[in-house]
């Protein structure tokens, strides 16, 4: 099987097994502030075990395609939402679990204005901006304990456009 | 006393009585992802009573200065974080409490890459982007109950640059 993974456009239905896509598509759930603001309500399943959710900022180096994917990780104790603080797309890499190890990964490229919440214990790649400044707000678990499992592939995959 | 309020540059120390400034100034608290990413850890005091925190998206009309400020509001049951999803500055209007009514407001203009968390029960103006698309992720309380108090000023203030 080819080690190349063709990047897909982000789609909420395709992504649903792995987490939540946050976006303002469709009509807002509520109109607030004297009609001047729409609210798309409660878009992420925050799922934290034995801790509390917090907001941290991440700044990551932008990557260039094609990109080698050598490792994925998962967090058994909490979901992790990534909110880009610029309108630039970024890559979201996720993989199904096959009995404790990751199956073949999938890679999604977001559109401007999309954020994601990766489900608790879902295999995923590290934060992968495609443009500087690579700045994100991250809503994830604050707490002690072992909350990181890494899996290194025998051979890296290559993430590329079609 | 003049009804004009001169907009100040956002400063974490000046803003501290009203909430938290989230930014990547200074060295990161941790370096993660094989050295490629900095984490500025746990920057917001999420303070939710009788409910849970959630992530919603807001899209608001951009405002033009000078701007009339007729109303501020507060949420007795929860803090409210505003994370801009573009690099554009926005206005943050807050006011001290004087025995149940707001004192003279202050207005802060953020810099690119800054987010804010407004404290529980702190008087504040509605979300005020200065540029389209006016898109924000908002981390606030999800739950039932009365969580909004509005105060309309007898005379509006005017927010303006110096």
PDB file of C-alpha atoms in Angstrom:
ATOM      1  CA  UNK A   1       0.000   0.000   0.000  1.00  0.00           C
ATOM      2  CA  UNK A   2       1.312   3.393  -0.901  1.00  0.00           C
ATOM      3  CA  UNK A   3       2.768   5.473   1.901  1.00  0.00           C
ATOM      4  CA  UNK A   4       1.421   8.608   0.215  1.00  0.00           C
ATOM      5  CA  UNK A   5      -1.577  10.226   1.853  1.00  0.00           C
ATOM      6  CA  UNK A   6      -3.490  12.622  -0.354  1.00  0.00           C
ATOM      7  CA  UNK A   7      -4.777  15.635   1.554  1.00  0.00           C
ATOM      8  CA  UNK A   8      -8.566  15.992   1.618  1.00  0.00           C
ATOM      9  CA  UNK A   9     -10.616  19.153   2.011  1.00  0.00           C
ATOM     10  CA  UNK A  10     -11.946  19.377   5.559  1.00  0.00           C
ATOM     11  CA  UNK A  11     -15.520  18.147   5.802  1.00  0.00           C
ATOM     12  CA  UNK A  12     -17.453  17.921   9.051  1.00  0.00           C
ATOM     13  CA  UNK A  13     -19.119  14.607   8.198  1.00  0.00           C
ATOM     14  CA  UNK A  14     -15.865  12.930   7.135  1.00  0.00           C
ATOM     15  CA  UNK A  15     -14.152  14.289  10.230  1.00  0.00           C
ATOM     16  CA  UNK A  16     -16.957  13.324  12.649  1.00  0.00           C
ATOM     17  CA  UNK A  17     -15.421   9.982  13.755  1.00  0.00           C
ATOM     18  CA  UNK A  18     -12.377  11.914  14.956  1.00  0.00           C
ATOM     19  CA  UNK A  19     -13.860  15.063  16.452  1.00  0.00           C
ATOM     20  CA  UNK A  20     -15.790  18.246  15.808  1.00  0.00           C
ATOM     21  CA  UNK A  21     -15.454  20.781  13.028  1.00  0.00           C
ATOM     22  CA  UNK A  22     -16.196  24.303  14.263  1.00  0.00           C
ATOM     23  CA  UNK A  23     -17.374  26.724  11.587  1.00  0.00           C
ATOM     24  CA  UNK A  24     -19.992  29.363  10.867  1.00  0.00           C
ATOM     25  CA  UNK A  25     -21.555  27.510   7.947  1.00  0.00           C
ATOM     26  CA  UNK A  26     -25.345  27.721   7.868  1.00  0.00           C
ATOM     27  CA  UNK A  27     -27.535  30.086   9.848  1.00  0.00           C
ATOM     28  CA  UNK A  28     -26.443  31.038  13.373  1.00  0.00           C
ATOM     29  CA  UNK A  29     -28.170  29.369  16.302  1.00  0.00           C
ATOM     30  CA  UNK A  30     -28.825  32.763  17.861  1.00  0.00           C
ATOM     31  CA  UNK A  31     -28.632  36.413  16.894  1.00  0.00           C
ATOM     32  CA  UNK A  32     -27.328  38.583  19.722  1.00  0.00           C
ATOM     33  CA  UNK A  33     -26.032  42.092  20.427  1.00  0.00           C
ATOM     34  CA  UNK A  34     -28.972  44.001  18.964  1.00  0.00           C
ATOM     35  CA  UNK A  35     -28.857  42.005  15.763  1.00  0.00           C
ATOM     36  CA  UNK A  36     -25.189  42.638  15.028  1.00  0.00           C
ATOM     37  CA  UNK A  37     -23.709  39.243  15.949  1.00  0.00           C
ATOM     38  CA  UNK A  38     -24.453  35.599  15.205  1.00  0.00           C
ATOM     39  CA  UNK A  39     -23.711  32.826  17.680  1.00  0.00           C
ATOM     40  CA  UNK A  40     -23.031  29.263  16.490  1.00  0.00           C
ATOM     41  CA  UNK A  41     -23.588  27.604  19.815  1.00  0.00           C
ATOM     42  CA  UNK A  42     -21.604  24.945  21.684  1.00  0.00           C
ATOM     43  CA  UNK A  43     -19.784  23.380  18.752  1.00  0.00           C
ATOM     44  CA  UNK A  44     -17.240  21.199  20.555  1.00  0.00           C
ATOM     45  CA  UNK A  45     -17.609  18.180  22.808  1.00  0.00           C
ATOM     46  CA  UNK A  46     -15.115  19.105  25.509  1.00  0.00           C
ATOM     47  CA  UNK A  47     -14.301  15.768  27.132  1.00  0.00           C
ATOM     48  CA  UNK A  48     -11.907  16.009  30.063  1.00  0.00           C
ATOM     49  CA  UNK A  49     -11.159  13.265  32.574  1.00  0.00           C
ATOM     50  CA  UNK A  50      -9.672  14.019  35.996  1.00  0.00           C
ATOM     51  CA  UNK A  51      -8.733  17.604  35.284  1.00  0.00           C
ATOM     52  CA  UNK A  52     -10.236  20.834  33.961  1.00  0.00           C
ATOM     53  CA  UNK A  53     -10.276  22.562  30.599  1.00  0.00           C
ATOM     54  CA  UNK A  54      -7.968  25.528  30.078  1.00  0.00           C
ATOM     55  CA  UNK A  55      -6.920  27.845  27.284  1.00  0.00           C
ATOM     56  CA  UNK A  56      -3.301  27.880  26.159  1.00  0.00           C
ATOM     57  CA  UNK A  57      -1.650  29.501  23.142  1.00  0.00           C
ATOM     58  CA  UNK A  58       0.493  27.477  20.757  1.00  0.00           C
ATOM     59  CA  UNK A  59       2.878  28.919  18.188  1.00  0.00           C
ATOM     60  CA  UNK A  60       4.230  26.382  15.735  1.00  0.00           C
ATOM     61  CA  UNK A  61       6.563  26.415  12.762  1.00  0.00           C
ATOM     62  CA  UNK A  62       4.775  26.399   9.416  1.00  0.00           C
ATOM     63  CA  UNK A  63       5.338  23.240   7.369  1.00  0.00           C
ATOM     64  CA  UNK A  64       5.961  22.865   3.633  1.00  0.00           C
ATOM     65  CA  UNK A  65       4.309  20.156   1.493  1.00  0.00           C
ATOM     66  CA  UNK A  66       4.945  17.361   0.753  1.00  0.00           C
ATOM     67  CA  UNK A  67       5.490  16.556   4.408  1.00  0.00           C
ATOM     68  CA  UNK A  68       6.755  13.424   6.137  1.00  0.00           C
ATOM     69  CA  UNK A  69       4.497  12.020   8.857  1.00  0.00           C
ATOM     70  CA  UNK A  70       6.545   9.854  11.207  1.00  0.00           C
ATOM     71  CA  UNK A  71       4.415   9.930  14.354  1.00  0.00           C
ATOM     72  CA  UNK A  72       0.905  10.349  15.694  1.00  0.00           C
ATOM     73  CA  UNK A  73      -0.157  10.777  19.298  1.00  0.00           C
ATOM     74  CA  UNK A  74      -3.269  10.624  21.445  1.00  0.00           C
ATOM     75  CA  UNK A  75      -4.425  11.976  24.778  1.00  0.00           C
ATOM     76  CA  UNK A  76      -6.362   9.434  26.851  1.00  0.00           C
ATOM     77  CA  UNK A  77      -7.525  12.024  29.361  1.00  0.00           C
ATOM     78  CA  UNK A  78      -8.886  14.784  27.177  1.00  0.00           C
ATOM     79  CA  UNK A  79     -10.119  16.310  23.963  1.00  0.00           C
ATOM     80  CA  UNK A  80      -8.060  19.081  22.387  1.00  0.00           C
ATOM     81  CA  UNK A  81      -9.496  21.973  20.395  1.00  0.00           C
ATOM     82  CA  UNK A  82      -7.313  23.973  17.992  1.00  0.00           C
ATOM     83  CA  UNK A  83      -8.558  27.462  17.120  1.00  0.00           C
ATOM     84  CA  UNK A  84      -6.415  29.229  14.522  1.00  0.00           C
ATOM     85  CA  UNK A  85      -5.820  32.916  15.320  1.00  0.00           C
ATOM     86  CA  UNK A  86      -5.278  33.745  11.655  1.00  0.00           C
ATOM     87  CA  UNK A  87      -7.415  32.987   8.601  1.00  0.00           C
ATOM     88  CA  UNK A  88      -4.829  30.615   7.145  1.00  0.00           C
ATOM     89  CA  UNK A  89      -5.628  26.951   6.479  1.00  0.00           C
ATOM     90  CA  UNK A  90      -3.832  24.259   8.453  1.00  0.00           C
ATOM     91  CA  UNK A  91      -3.519  20.480   8.255  1.00  0.00           C
ATOM     92  CA  UNK A  92      -5.389  18.139  10.573  1.00  0.00           C
ATOM     93  CA  UNK A  93      -4.029  14.590  10.580  1.00  0.00           C
ATOM     94  CA  UNK A  94      -6.006  11.852  12.323  1.00  0.00           C
ATOM     95  CA  UNK A  95      -6.064   8.053  12.300  1.00  0.00           C
ATOM     96  CA  UNK A  96      -8.494   5.324  13.367  1.00  0.00           C
ATOM     97  CA  UNK A  97      -7.495   3.034  16.196  1.00  0.00           C
ATOM     98  CA  UNK A  98      -6.916  -0.616  15.378  1.00  0.00           C
ATOM     99  CA  UNK A  99      -6.604  -2.454  18.660  1.00  0.00           C
ATOM    100  CA  UNK A 100      -4.286   0.045  20.290  1.00  0.00           C
ATOM    101  CA  UNK A 101      -2.261   1.184  17.310  1.00  0.00           C
ATOM    102  CA  UNK A 102      -3.151   3.716  14.631  1.00  0.00           C
ATOM    103  CA  UNK A 103      -4.511   2.626  11.254  1.00  0.00           C
ATOM    104  CA  UNK A 104      -3.857   4.469   8.034  1.00  0.00           C
ATOM    105  CA  UNK A 105      -3.932   8.237   8.698  1.00  0.00           C
ATOM    106  CA  UNK A 106      -6.096  10.782   6.927  1.00  0.00           C
ATOM    107  CA  UNK A 107      -5.124  14.403   6.385  1.00  0.00           C
ATOM    108  CA  UNK A 108      -7.597  17.285   6.090  1.00  0.00           C
ATOM    109  CA  UNK A 109      -6.840  20.852   5.039  1.00  0.00           C
ATOM    110  CA  UNK A 110      -9.077  23.413   6.735  1.00  0.00           C
ATOM    111  CA  UNK A 111     -10.580  26.481   5.101  1.00  0.00           C
ATOM    112  CA  UNK A 112     -10.337  30.011   6.506  1.00  0.00           C
ATOM    113  CA  UNK A 113     -12.440  30.335   9.633  1.00  0.00           C
ATOM    114  CA  UNK A 114     -12.537  26.662  10.599  1.00  0.00           C
ATOM    115  CA  UNK A 115     -11.370  25.230  13.928  1.00  0.00           C
ATOM    116  CA  UNK A 116     -11.324  21.631  15.122  1.00  0.00           C
ATOM    117  CA  UNK A 117     -11.797  19.747  18.358  1.00  0.00           C
ATOM    118  CA  UNK A 118      -9.984  16.418  18.345  1.00  0.00           C
ATOM    119  CA  UNK A 119     -11.741  13.804  20.438  1.00  0.00           C
ATOM    120  CA  UNK A 120     -10.280  12.269  23.571  1.00  0.00           C
ATOM    121  CA  UNK A 121      -7.961   9.330  22.795  1.00  0.00           C
ATOM    122  CA  UNK A 122      -8.129   9.906  19.009  1.00  0.00           C
ATOM    123  CA  UNK A 123      -4.814   9.393  17.199  1.00  0.00           C
ATOM    124  CA  UNK A 124      -3.676  12.654  15.585  1.00  0.00           C
ATOM    125  CA  UNK A 125      -0.654  14.402  14.182  1.00  0.00           C
ATOM    126  CA  UNK A 126       0.939  17.351  15.905  1.00  0.00           C
ATOM    127  CA  UNK A 127      -0.234  20.859  15.128  1.00  0.00           C
ATOM    128  CA  UNK A 128       0.606  21.518  11.469  1.00  0.00           C
ATOM    129  CA  UNK A 129       0.184  25.099  10.264  1.00  0.00           C
ATOM    130  CA  UNK A 130       0.939  25.771   6.609  1.00  0.00           C
ATOM    131  CA  UNK A 131       1.548  29.495   7.063  1.00  0.00           C
ATOM    132  CA  UNK A 132       3.264  31.783   9.554  1.00  0.00           C
ATOM    133  CA  UNK A 133       2.651  32.852  12.281  1.00  0.00           C
ATOM    134  CA  UNK A 134       1.196  29.426  13.183  1.00  0.00           C
ATOM    135  CA  UNK A 135      -0.652  30.854  16.178  1.00  0.00           C
ATOM    136  CA  UNK A 136      -3.492  28.891  17.813  1.00  0.00           C
ATOM    137  CA  UNK A 137      -5.592  28.937  20.951  1.00  0.00           C
ATOM    138  CA  UNK A 138      -5.809  25.408  22.338  1.00  0.00           C
ATOM    139  CA  UNK A 139      -8.569  24.328  24.708  1.00  0.00           C
ATOM    140  CA  UNK A 140      -7.418  21.151  26.391  1.00  0.00           C
ATOM    141  CA  UNK A 141      -6.951  19.390  29.686  1.00  0.00           C
ATOM    142  CA  UNK A 142      -5.072  21.035  32.527  1.00  0.00           C
ATOM    143  CA  UNK A 143      -4.043  18.493  35.134  1.00  0.00           C
ATOM    144  CA  UNK A 144      -1.428  16.027  36.266  1.00  0.00           C
ATOM    145  CA  UNK A 145      -1.059  12.448  35.078  1.00  0.00           C
ATOM    146  CA  UNK A 146       0.034  10.630  31.937  1.00  0.00           C
ATOM    147  CA  UNK A 147      -1.965  12.132  29.090  1.00  0.00           C
ATOM    148  CA  UNK A 148       0.250  11.475  26.073  1.00  0.00           C
ATOM    149  CA  UNK A 149       0.779   8.326  24.028  1.00  0.00           C
ATOM    150  CA  UNK A 150       2.970   8.460  20.938  1.00  0.00           C
ATOM    151  CA  UNK A 151       3.141   6.008  18.058  1.00  0.00           C
ATOM    152  CA  UNK A 152       6.094   6.125  15.645  1.00  0.00           C
ATOM    153  CA  UNK A 153       5.509   4.463  12.296  1.00  0.00           C
ATOM    154  CA  UNK A 154       8.034   1.915  10.993  1.00  0.00           C
ATOM    155  CA  UNK A 155       8.150   3.958   7.819  1.00  0.00           C
ATOM    156  CA  UNK A 156       6.944   7.544   7.570  1.00  0.00           C
ATOM    157  CA  UNK A 157       3.969   8.468   5.436  1.00  0.00           C
ATOM    158  CA  UNK A 158       4.085  11.374   2.995  1.00  0.00           C
ATOM    159  CA  UNK A 159       1.309  13.981   3.095  1.00  0.00           C
ATOM    160  CA  UNK A 160       0.789  15.572  -0.299  1.00  0.00           C
ATOM    161  CA  UNK A 161      -1.721  17.282  -2.526  1.00  0.00           C
ATOM    162  CA  UNK A 162      -3.466  15.266  -5.236  1.00  0.00           C
TER     163      UNK A 162
ATOM    164  CA  UNK B   1     -16.836  64.896  32.815  1.00  0.00           C
ATOM    165  CA  UNK B   2     -16.342  64.306  29.142  1.00  0.00           C
ATOM    166  CA  UNK B   3     -18.316  61.471  27.580  1.00  0.00           C
ATOM    167  CA  UNK B   4     -15.364  60.760  25.283  1.00  0.00           C
ATOM    168  CA  UNK B   5     -13.351  57.654  26.064  1.00  0.00           C
ATOM    169  CA  UNK B   6      -9.910  57.574  24.494  1.00  0.00           C
ATOM    170  CA  UNK B   7      -8.934  54.096  23.346  1.00  0.00           C
ATOM    171  CA  UNK B   8      -5.854  52.653  25.067  1.00  0.00           C
ATOM    172  CA  UNK B   9      -3.432  50.050  23.749  1.00  0.00           C
ATOM    173  CA  UNK B  10      -4.162  46.681  25.331  1.00  0.00           C
ATOM    174  CA  UNK B  11      -1.876  45.985  28.271  1.00  0.00           C
ATOM    175  CA  UNK B  12      -2.129  42.912  30.452  1.00  0.00           C
ATOM    176  CA  UNK B  13      -1.420  44.766  33.705  1.00  0.00           C
ATOM    177  CA  UNK B  14      -3.961  47.501  33.004  1.00  0.00           C
ATOM    178  CA  UNK B  15      -6.512  44.884  31.965  1.00  0.00           C
ATOM    179  CA  UNK B  16      -5.885  42.563  34.927  1.00  0.00           C
ATOM    180  CA  UNK B  17      -8.728  43.884  37.138  1.00  0.00           C
ATOM    181  CA  UNK B  18     -11.144  42.907  34.371  1.00  0.00           C
ATOM    182  CA  UNK B  19      -9.760  39.620  33.095  1.00  0.00           C
ATOM    183  CA  UNK B  20      -6.866  37.898  31.373  1.00  0.00           C
ATOM    184  CA  UNK B  21      -4.867  38.894  28.345  1.00  0.00           C
ATOM    185  CA  UNK B  22      -3.800  35.864  26.312  1.00  0.00           C
ATOM    186  CA  UNK B  23      -0.689  36.363  24.192  1.00  0.00           C
ATOM    187  CA  UNK B  24       2.599  34.756  23.248  1.00  0.00           C
ATOM    188  CA  UNK B  25       4.781  37.518  24.652  1.00  0.00           C
ATOM    189  CA  UNK B  26       7.859  36.266  26.426  1.00  0.00           C
ATOM    190  CA  UNK B  27       9.318  32.780  26.296  1.00  0.00           C
ATOM    191  CA  UNK B  28       6.917  29.821  26.044  1.00  0.00           C
ATOM    192  CA  UNK B  29       6.193  27.807  29.184  1.00  0.00           C
ATOM    193  CA  UNK B  30       7.000  24.597  27.288  1.00  0.00           C
ATOM    194  CA  UNK B  31       8.507  23.551  23.998  1.00  0.00           C
ATOM    195  CA  UNK B  32       6.672  20.604  22.438  1.00  0.00           C
ATOM    196  CA  UNK B  33       6.430  18.660  19.186  1.00  0.00           C
ATOM    197  CA  UNK B  34      10.120  17.887  18.744  1.00  0.00           C
ATOM    198  CA  UNK B  35      11.050  21.509  19.302  1.00  0.00           C
ATOM    199  CA  UNK B  36       8.756  22.950  16.660  1.00  0.00           C
ATOM    200  CA  UNK B  37       6.033  24.420  18.870  1.00  0.00           C
ATOM    201  CA  UNK B  38       5.834  26.656  21.923  1.00  0.00           C
ATOM    202  CA  UNK B  39       3.088  26.361  24.506  1.00  0.00           C
ATOM    203  CA  UNK B  40       2.025  29.352  26.598  1.00  0.00           C
ATOM    204  CA  UNK B  41       0.176  27.388  29.245  1.00  0.00           C
ATOM    205  CA  UNK B  42      -3.210  27.901  30.868  1.00  0.00           C
ATOM    206  CA  UNK B  43      -3.619  31.621  30.288  1.00  0.00           C
ATOM    207  CA  UNK B  44      -7.268  32.121  31.244  1.00  0.00           C
ATOM    208  CA  UNK B  45      -9.128  31.764  34.512  1.00  0.00           C
ATOM    209  CA  UNK B  46     -12.218  29.948  33.287  1.00  0.00           C
ATOM    210  CA  UNK B  47     -14.778  30.634  36.027  1.00  0.00           C
ATOM    211  CA  UNK B  48     -18.129  28.934  35.452  1.00  0.00           C
ATOM    212  CA  UNK B  49     -20.913  28.589  38.017  1.00  0.00           C
ATOM    213  CA  UNK B  50     -23.652  25.947  37.670  1.00  0.00           C
ATOM    214  CA  UNK B  51     -22.858  24.960  34.115  1.00  0.00           C
ATOM    215  CA  UNK B  52     -19.944  23.899  31.930  1.00  0.00           C
ATOM    216  CA  UNK B  53     -17.594  25.669  29.549  1.00  0.00           C
ATOM    217  CA  UNK B  54     -18.194  25.289  25.826  1.00  0.00           C
ATOM    218  CA  UNK B  55     -16.810  26.663  22.586  1.00  0.00           C
ATOM    219  CA  UNK B  56     -19.063  28.693  20.302  1.00  0.00           C
ATOM    220  CA  UNK B  57     -18.255  30.784  17.256  1.00  0.00           C
ATOM    221  CA  UNK B  58     -19.373  34.402  17.003  1.00  0.00           C
ATOM    222  CA  UNK B  59     -19.430  36.456  13.831  1.00  0.00           C
ATOM    223  CA  UNK B  60     -20.022  40.160  14.389  1.00  0.00           C
ATOM    224  CA  UNK B  61     -20.301  43.249  12.225  1.00  0.00           C
ATOM    225  CA  UNK B  62     -17.144  45.340  12.177  1.00  0.00           C
ATOM    226  CA  UNK B  63     -17.517  48.779  13.770  1.00  0.00           C
ATOM    227  CA  UNK B  64     -16.155  52.128  12.601  1.00  0.00           C
ATOM    228  CA  UNK B  65     -14.630  54.708  14.944  1.00  0.00           C
ATOM    229  CA  UNK B  66     -15.627  56.940  16.612  1.00  0.00           C
ATOM    230  CA  UNK B  67     -18.233  54.616  18.090  1.00  0.00           C
ATOM    231  CA  UNK B  68     -21.133  55.280  20.453  1.00  0.00           C
ATOM    232  CA  UNK B  69     -21.221  53.111  23.587  1.00  0.00           C
ATOM    233  CA  UNK B  70     -24.769  53.007  24.941  1.00  0.00           C
ATOM    234  CA  UNK B  71     -24.703  49.777  26.951  1.00  0.00           C
ATOM    235  CA  UNK B  72     -22.505  47.382  28.872  1.00  0.00           C
ATOM    236  CA  UNK B  73     -23.425  43.957  30.187  1.00  0.00           C
ATOM    237  CA  UNK B  74     -22.155  41.333  32.593  1.00  0.00           C
ATOM    238  CA  UNK B  75     -22.555  37.599  33.135  1.00  0.00           C
ATOM    239  CA  UNK B  76     -22.924  36.658  36.803  1.00  0.00           C
ATOM    240  CA  UNK B  77     -22.491  32.950  36.110  1.00  0.00           C
ATOM    241  CA  UNK B  78     -19.396  32.828  33.970  1.00  0.00           C
ATOM    242  CA  UNK B  79     -16.244  34.212  32.430  1.00  0.00           C
ATOM    243  CA  UNK B  80     -16.155  34.701  28.666  1.00  0.00           C
ATOM    244  CA  UNK B  81     -13.043  34.324  26.504  1.00  0.00           C
ATOM    245  CA  UNK B  82     -12.859  35.907  23.057  1.00  0.00           C
ATOM    246  CA  UNK B  83     -10.309  34.407  20.659  1.00  0.00           C
ATOM    247  CA  UNK B  84     -10.056  36.251  17.340  1.00  0.00           C
ATOM    248  CA  UNK B  85      -9.786  33.914  14.341  1.00  0.00           C
ATOM    249  CA  UNK B  86      -8.013  36.576  12.273  1.00  0.00           C
ATOM    250  CA  UNK B  87      -4.983  38.712  13.065  1.00  0.00           C
ATOM    251  CA  UNK B  88      -7.031  41.918  13.164  1.00  0.00           C
ATOM    252  CA  UNK B  89      -7.201  44.079  16.278  1.00  0.00           C
ATOM    253  CA  UNK B  90     -10.529  44.466  18.088  1.00  0.00           C
ATOM    254  CA  UNK B  91     -11.871  46.665  20.859  1.00  0.00           C
ATOM    255  CA  UNK B  92     -12.366  45.434  24.413  1.00  0.00           C
ATOM    256  CA  UNK B  93     -14.583  47.679  26.532  1.00  0.00           C
ATOM    257  CA  UNK B  94     -14.819  47.070  30.274  1.00  0.00           C
ATOM    258  CA  UNK B  95     -15.967  49.028  33.315  1.00  0.00           C
ATOM    259  CA  UNK B  96     -15.476  48.802  37.080  1.00  0.00           C
ATOM    260  CA  UNK B  97     -18.487  48.062  39.244  1.00  0.00           C
ATOM    261  CA  UNK B  98     -19.691  50.773  41.604  1.00  0.00           C
ATOM    262  CA  UNK B  99     -22.251  49.203  43.894  1.00  0.00           C
ATOM    263  CA  UNK B 100     -24.097  47.353  41.193  1.00  0.00           C
ATOM    264  CA  UNK B 101     -23.802  49.806  38.318  1.00  0.00           C
ATOM    265  CA  UNK B 102     -20.864  50.343  35.959  1.00  0.00           C
ATOM    266  CA  UNK B 103     -18.380  53.148  36.515  1.00  0.00           C
ATOM    267  CA  UNK B 104     -16.620  54.974  33.718  1.00  0.00           C
ATOM    268  CA  UNK B 105     -15.707  52.487  30.961  1.00  0.00           C
ATOM    269  CA  UNK B 106     -12.266  51.895  29.533  1.00  0.00           C
ATOM    270  CA  UNK B 107     -11.575  50.770  25.979  1.00  0.00           C
ATOM    271  CA  UNK B 108      -8.553  48.724  24.890  1.00  0.00           C
ATOM    272  CA  UNK B 109      -7.466  47.967  21.333  1.00  0.00           C
ATOM    273  CA  UNK B 110      -5.755  44.594  20.992  1.00  0.00           C
ATOM    274  CA  UNK B 111      -2.733  43.830  18.835  1.00  0.00           C
ATOM    275  CA  UNK B 112      -2.533  40.978  16.325  1.00  0.00           C
ATOM    276  CA  UNK B 113      -2.404  37.652  18.133  1.00  0.00           C
ATOM    277  CA  UNK B 114      -4.004  38.739  21.398  1.00  0.00           C
ATOM    278  CA  UNK B 115      -7.129  37.212  22.928  1.00  0.00           C
ATOM    279  CA  UNK B 116      -8.951  38.113  26.139  1.00  0.00           C
ATOM    280  CA  UNK B 117     -10.872  36.360  28.865  1.00  0.00           C
ATOM    281  CA  UNK B 118     -13.365  38.666  30.562  1.00  0.00           C
ATOM    282  CA  UNK B 119     -13.917  37.788  34.198  1.00  0.00           C
ATOM    283  CA  UNK B 120     -17.202  36.547  35.609  1.00  0.00           C
ATOM    284  CA  UNK B 121     -19.555  39.431  36.475  1.00  0.00           C
ATOM    285  CA  UNK B 122     -17.262  42.074  34.964  1.00  0.00           C
ATOM    286  CA  UNK B 123     -19.076  44.841  33.079  1.00  0.00           C
ATOM    287  CA  UNK B 124     -18.096  44.816  29.402  1.00  0.00           C
ATOM    288  CA  UNK B 125     -19.203  46.008  26.016  1.00  0.00           C
ATOM    289  CA  UNK B 126     -20.414  43.620  23.345  1.00  0.00           C
ATOM    290  CA  UNK B 127     -17.946  42.050  20.935  1.00  0.00           C
ATOM    291  CA  UNK B 128     -16.474  44.872  18.854  1.00  0.00           C
ATOM    292  CA  UNK B 129     -14.370  43.873  15.868  1.00  0.00           C
ATOM    293  CA  UNK B 130     -12.847  46.680  13.847  1.00  0.00           C
ATOM    294  CA  UNK B 131     -12.362  44.597  10.691  1.00  0.00           C
ATOM    295  CA  UNK B 132     -14.305  41.987   8.735  1.00  0.00           C
ATOM    296  CA  UNK B 133     -14.917  39.059   9.040  1.00  0.00           C
ATOM    297  CA  UNK B 134     -15.311  39.646  12.781  1.00  0.00           C
ATOM    298  CA  UNK B 135     -14.968  35.940  13.528  1.00  0.00           C
ATOM    299  CA  UNK B 136     -14.205  34.736  17.068  1.00  0.00           C
ATOM    300  CA  UNK B 137     -14.196  31.553  19.105  1.00  0.00           C
ATOM    301  CA  UNK B 138     -15.870  32.195  22.441  1.00  0.00           C
ATOM    302  CA  UNK B 139     -15.288  29.990  25.466  1.00  0.00           C
ATOM    303  CA  UNK B 140     -18.099  30.653  27.896  1.00  0.00           C
ATOM    304  CA  UNK B 141     -20.766  29.076  30.045  1.00  0.00           C
ATOM    305  CA  UNK B 142     -23.209  26.572  28.616  1.00  0.00           C
ATOM    306  CA  UNK B 143     -26.198  26.139  30.889  1.00  0.00           C
ATOM    307  CA  UNK B 144     -29.640  27.351  31.822  1.00  0.00           C
ATOM    308  CA  UNK B 145     -30.459  30.237  34.112  1.00  0.00           C
ATOM    309  CA  UNK B 146     -30.253  34.032  34.030  1.00  0.00           C
ATOM    310  CA  UNK B 147     -26.703  34.904  33.024  1.00  0.00           C
ATOM    311  CA  UNK B 148     -27.096  38.348  31.455  1.00  0.00           C
ATOM    312  CA  UNK B 149     -27.430  41.755  33.079  1.00  0.00           C
ATOM    313  CA  UNK B 150     -27.485  44.854  30.885  1.00  0.00           C
ATOM    314  CA  UNK B 151     -26.905  48.471  31.864  1.00  0.00           C
ATOM    315  CA  UNK B 152     -27.927  51.245  29.499  1.00  0.00           C
ATOM    316  CA  UNK B 153     -26.250  54.589  30.116  1.00  0.00           C
ATOM    317  CA  UNK B 154     -28.381  57.731  30.418  1.00  0.00           C
ATOM    318  CA  UNK B 155     -26.159  59.244  27.759  1.00  0.00           C
ATOM    319  CA  UNK B 156     -23.922  57.224  25.465  1.00  0.00           C
ATOM    320  CA  UNK B 157     -20.150  57.490  25.645  1.00  0.00           C
ATOM    321  CA  UNK B 158     -18.035  57.968  22.527  1.00  0.00           C
ATOM    322  CA  UNK B 159     -15.065  55.651  21.943  1.00  0.00           C
ATOM    323  CA  UNK B 160     -12.368  57.368  19.939  1.00  0.00           C
ATOM    324  CA  UNK B 161      -8.679  57.473  19.202  1.00  0.00           C
ATOM    325  CA  UNK B 162      -6.541  60.116  20.893  1.00  0.00           C
TER     326      UNK B 162
END
